[in-house]
């Protein structure tokens, strides 16, 4: 199944934003059924998959363990346009640590440094890889 038709204007824009944007809002659902959006750094490595790293023992991880359906939302343009929403299932993964992924380090190096980390110390703090398998991408 093709999630993005890059022959369309939306498909090209969504593909570029998923590749280049630094921040997305991951929304999980807590035990009471309430949505819990949280900003995350992410790497769109494959057409149907996003990689996120988390600190251990977070509410986000507990929510994913019991309710894996999530959404990943990119901010719009402030005027109701340029919306990208990716829906999928999240699970812990066996992906390598963030500092071992050159694409991740390159994308986030300025933010890693601004926050006082090295790639290795970031990977030690955010040591839990989460893989979101995308099922649908929508927007306008």
Coordinates of C-alpha atoms in Angstrom, one line a residue:
X1 CA 0.0 0.0 0.0
X2 CA 1.3 3.4 -1.0
X3 CA 0.8 5.9 1.8
X4 CA 1.8 9.0 -0.1
X5 CA 1.2 9.7 -3.8
X6 CA 4.1 11.9 -4.6
X7 CA 2.6 12.8 -8.0
X8 CA 0.2 15.1 -6.1
X9 CA 0.9 18.4 -4.5
X10 CA -0.1 17.1 -1.1
X11 CA 2.0 14.0 -1.4
X12 CA 5.2 15.9 -2.4
X13 CA 4.7 18.5 0.4
X14 CA 3.9 15.8 3.0
X15 CA 7.0 13.7 2.0
X16 CA 9.2 16.8 2.3
X17 CA 7.8 17.8 5.7
X18 CA 8.1 14.2 7.1
X19 CA 11.7 14.2 5.9
X20 CA 12.7 17.7 7.0
X21 CA 10.6 18.8 10.0
X22 CA 12.3 18.6 13.3
X23 CA 9.3 18.4 15.6
X24 CA 6.1 16.4 15.5
X25 CA 3.3 15.9 18.1
X26 CA 2.9 12.3 19.0
X27 CA -0.5 11.6 20.5
X28 CA -1.0 8.5 22.7
X29 CA -4.0 7.7 24.8
X30 CA -3.7 7.3 28.6
X31 CA -5.4 4.8 30.9
X32 CA -8.4 7.1 31.3
X33 CA -8.9 7.3 27.5
X34 CA -7.6 10.9 27.3
X35 CA -5.4 11.9 24.4
X36 CA -1.8 12.9 25.5
X37 CA 0.0 14.9 22.8
X38 CA 3.8 15.3 23.4
X39 CA 6.4 16.9 21.1
X40 CA 9.0 14.4 19.8
X41 CA 12.0 14.3 17.5
X42 CA 11.5 11.8 14.7
X43 CA 13.2 10.2 11.7
X44 CA 11.1 9.2 8.7
X45 CA 13.3 6.5 7.4
X46 CA 11.0 4.4 5.3
X47 CA 7.8 5.2 3.4
X48 CA 5.7 3.6 6.1
X49 CA 7.7 4.0 9.3
X50 CA 8.9 6.6 11.8
X51 CA 11.5 6.2 14.5
X52 CA 11.3 8.0 17.8
X53 CA 13.5 7.8 20.9
X54 CA 12.1 8.1 24.4
X55 CA 13.5 8.3 27.9
X56 CA 12.8 5.1 29.8
X57 CA 9.7 4.7 32.1
X58 CA 7.6 7.5 30.7
X59 CA 3.8 7.8 30.5
X60 CA 4.2 7.7 26.7
X61 CA 5.8 4.3 26.9
X62 CA 3.1 3.0 29.2
X63 CA 0.4 4.2 26.9
X64 CA 2.0 2.6 23.9
X65 CA 2.3 -0.7 25.7
X66 CA -1.4 -0.9 26.3
X67 CA -2.8 1.2 23.5
X68 CA -0.4 1.2 20.5
X69 CA -2.6 3.2 18.1
X70 CA -1.1 6.7 17.8
X71 CA -1.0 9.8 15.6
X72 CA 1.9 11.9 14.6
X73 CA 0.9 15.5 13.7
X74 CA 3.0 18.2 12.0
X75 CA 2.2 21.8 12.8
X76 CA 0.2 23.6 10.1
X77 CA 1.0 27.0 8.6
X78 CA -1.0 28.9 11.2
X79 CA -3.8 29.5 8.8
X80 CA -5.4 26.1 8.7
X81 CA -3.2 24.8 5.9
X82 CA -0.2 22.5 5.3
X83 CA -1.7 19.9 7.7
X84 CA 0.0 16.5 7.8
X85 CA -1.4 13.8 10.1
X86 CA 0.1 10.3 10.2
X87 CA -1.8 7.5 11.9
X88 CA -0.3 4.2 12.9
X89 CA 0.7 1.7 15.6
X90 CA 3.7 2.3 17.9
X91 CA 5.9 -0.4 19.5
X92 CA 9.2 -0.6 21.2
X93 CA 11.8 -1.6 18.6
X94 CA 15.3 -3.1 18.4
X95 CA 16.6 -0.1 16.4
X96 CA 20.2 0.9 17.3
X97 CA 20.9 3.8 19.6
X98 CA 20.3 7.3 18.1
X99 CA 24.1 8.1 18.1
X100 CA 24.6 5.1 15.7
X101 CA 22.3 6.5 13.1
X102 CA 24.1 9.1 11.0
X103 CA 20.8 10.5 9.5
X104 CA 19.4 11.0 13.0
X105 CA 22.5 12.7 14.3
X106 CA 22.8 14.9 11.2
X107 CA 19.1 16.0 11.5
X108 CA 19.3 16.8 15.2
X109 CA 22.9 17.8 15.8
X110 CA 22.1 21.5 16.3
X111 CA 19.3 20.7 18.8
X112 CA 21.4 18.1 20.5
X113 CA 24.3 20.6 21.0
X114 CA 21.9 23.4 22.0
X115 CA 20.6 21.2 24.8
X116 CA 24.1 20.5 26.0
X117 CA 24.3 16.9 24.9
X118 CA 26.6 15.0 22.7
X119 CA 25.1 12.4 20.3
X120 CA 26.2 9.7 22.8
X121 CA 24.8 11.5 25.9
X122 CA 21.5 12.1 24.1
X123 CA 21.3 8.4 23.1
X124 CA 22.0 7.5 26.8
X125 CA 19.1 9.7 28.0
X126 CA 16.7 8.8 25.2
X127 CA 17.6 5.1 25.1
X128 CA 14.2 3.6 24.2
X129 CA 13.6 3.3 20.4
X130 CA 10.0 3.4 19.3
X131 CA 9.0 2.4 15.8
X132 CA 5.6 3.8 14.5
X133 CA 4.3 1.8 11.6
X134 CA 2.2 4.2 9.6
X135 CA -1.2 3.1 8.2
X136 CA -2.5 6.3 6.8
X137 CA -1.2 9.8 6.1
X138 CA -3.8 12.6 5.5
X139 CA -4.0 16.3 5.4
X140 CA -4.2 19.2 3.1

